[in-house]
Coordinates of C-alpha atoms in Angstrom, one line a residue:
Q1 CA 2.5 10.2 -15.4
V2 CA 1.3 10.0 -11.8
Q3 CA 3.2 11.1 -8.7
L4 CA 2.5 9.3 -5.5
V5 CA 3.3 10.5 -2.0
E6 CA 2.8 8.3 1.1
S7 CA 2.3 9.6 4.6
G8 CA 1.1 8.3 8.0
G9 CA 3.9 6.1 8.9
G10 CA 5.5 6.2 12.4
L11 CA 6.3 4.3 15.5
V12 CA 3.5 2.3 17.2
Q13 CA 3.3 -0.4 19.8
A14 CA 2.3 -3.9 19.0
G15 CA -1.4 -4.2 18.9
G16 CA -1.8 -0.6 17.8
S17 CA -3.1 0.9 14.6
L18 CA -1.9 3.2 11.8
R19 CA -3.5 4.6 8.7
L20 CA -1.3 5.2 5.7
S21 CA -2.4 7.6 3.0
C22 CA -1.1 7.8 -0.6
A23 CA -1.9 11.1 -2.4
A24 CA -1.6 11.2 -6.1
S25 CA -1.0 14.0 -8.5
G26 CA -0.5 14.4 -12.2
R27 CA -3.3 12.1 -13.2
T28 CA -6.5 10.9 -11.6
I29 CA -6.0 7.5 -9.8
S30 CA -9.4 6.4 -11.1
S31 CA -7.4 5.3 -14.2
Y32 CA -5.3 2.9 -12.1
A33 CA -5.6 -0.1 -9.8
M34 CA -3.6 0.7 -6.7
G35 CA -1.5 -1.4 -4.4
W36 CA 0.5 -1.3 -1.2
F37 CA 3.8 -3.1 -0.9
R38 CA 6.3 -3.2 1.9
Q39 CA 10.0 -3.9 2.3
A40 CA 11.8 -4.9 5.5
P41 CA 15.6 -4.6 5.9
G42 CA 17.3 -7.3 4.1
K43 CA 14.1 -8.6 2.5
E44 CA 12.4 -8.4 -0.9
R45 CA 9.6 -6.0 -1.5
E46 CA 6.4 -7.9 -0.9
F47 CA 2.8 -7.4 -1.8
V48 CA 0.4 -6.2 0.9
A49 CA -2.9 -5.2 -0.6
A50 CA -4.4 -4.1 -3.9
I51 CA -7.7 -2.4 -4.9
S52 CA -9.4 -2.2 -8.3
R53 CA -10.0 1.1 -10.1
S54 CA -13.5 1.4 -8.8
G55 CA -12.7 0.0 -5.3
G56 CA -15.1 -2.8 -5.8
S57 CA -12.5 -5.5 -5.6
T58 CA -9.7 -5.9 -3.1
D59 CA -6.9 -8.4 -2.5
Y60 CA -4.7 -9.0 0.5
A61 CA -1.6 -11.0 1.4
D62 CA -2.4 -13.8 3.8
S63 CA -0.1 -12.2 6.4
V64 CA -2.3 -9.1 6.7
K65 CA -5.8 -10.4 5.8
G66 CA -8.3 -9.5 8.5
R67 CA -6.0 -6.9 10.0
F68 CA -5.4 -4.4 7.1
T69 CA -7.9 -2.7 4.9
I70 CA -7.2 -1.0 1.6
S71 CA -9.6 1.7 0.4
R72 CA -9.6 4.6 -2.0
D73 CA -11.3 7.9 -2.6
N74 CA -11.0 8.7 -6.2
A75 CA -12.5 12.2 -5.7
K76 CA -9.6 13.0 -3.3
N77 CA -7.2 11.1 -5.5
T78 CA -6.0 9.2 -2.4
V79 CA -5.6 5.6 -1.4
Y80 CA -5.5 4.4 2.2
L81 CA -4.2 1.5 4.1
Q82 CA -5.8 1.0 7.6
M83 CA -3.5 -1.2 9.6
N84 CA -4.9 -2.7 12.9
S85 CA -3.5 -5.3 15.3
L86 CA 0.0 -4.4 14.2
K87 CA 2.8 -6.9 14.9
S88 CA 6.6 -6.5 15.0
D89 CA 6.7 -8.4 11.7
D90 CA 4.8 -5.5 10.0
T91 CA 7.9 -3.3 10.5
A92 CA 8.9 -2.1 7.0
V93 CA 8.9 0.7 4.6
Y94 CA 5.5 0.8 3.0
Y95 CA 5.1 1.9 -0.7
C96 CA 2.0 2.6 -2.7
A97 CA 2.0 2.0 -6.4
A98 CA -0.3 2.3 -9.4
A99 CA -0.9 -0.3 -12.1
G100 CA -3.2 -0.9 -15.1
W101 CA -4.9 -3.7 -13.3
T102 CA -5.0 -5.3 -9.8
A103 CA -1.9 -7.4 -9.3
R104 CA 0.3 -8.9 -6.7
I105 CA 3.5 -8.8 -8.7
R106 CA 5.6 -5.6 -8.2
Y107 CA 6.7 -5.5 -11.8
E108 CA 3.1 -5.0 -12.9
Y109 CA 3.1 -1.6 -11.2
D110 CA 4.2 1.4 -13.3
Y111 CA 4.4 4.2 -10.7
W112 CA 5.7 4.1 -7.1
G113 CA 5.9 6.5 -4.2
Q114 CA 9.0 7.1 -2.1
G115 CA 7.7 5.0 0.9
T116 CA 6.9 5.7 4.5
Q117 CA 8.5 3.9 7.5
V118 CA 6.3 1.9 9.8
T119 CA 8.0 0.6 13.0
V120 CA 6.1 -1.7 15.4
S121 CA 7.7 -2.1 18.8
S122 CA 7.1 -5.2 20.8

């Protein structure tokens, strides 16, 4: 079992930046690929980014490529999502999740955090 807690969300103006963190407990995250998803009101939860167990491989949704960066610090048992050039369309609840392998499909992920709200004002 692994417990995930996101933090770092908030209100930011369009064009601004935020850094989300996902702190894990219970097991070391080095055993898992990690992902970030987001869900806007009335929409399905969608893939944002994923990173392999070692951090050597990353994957991004087209909508965030070039603006968002996923990283991990296995020694701190923490995963990050650096979000730059934020747009109003990025407004959503952001979730981190753990999986056995890097994946874009939410059902591949076994463990989820409770989410953190990101609101981008235009």
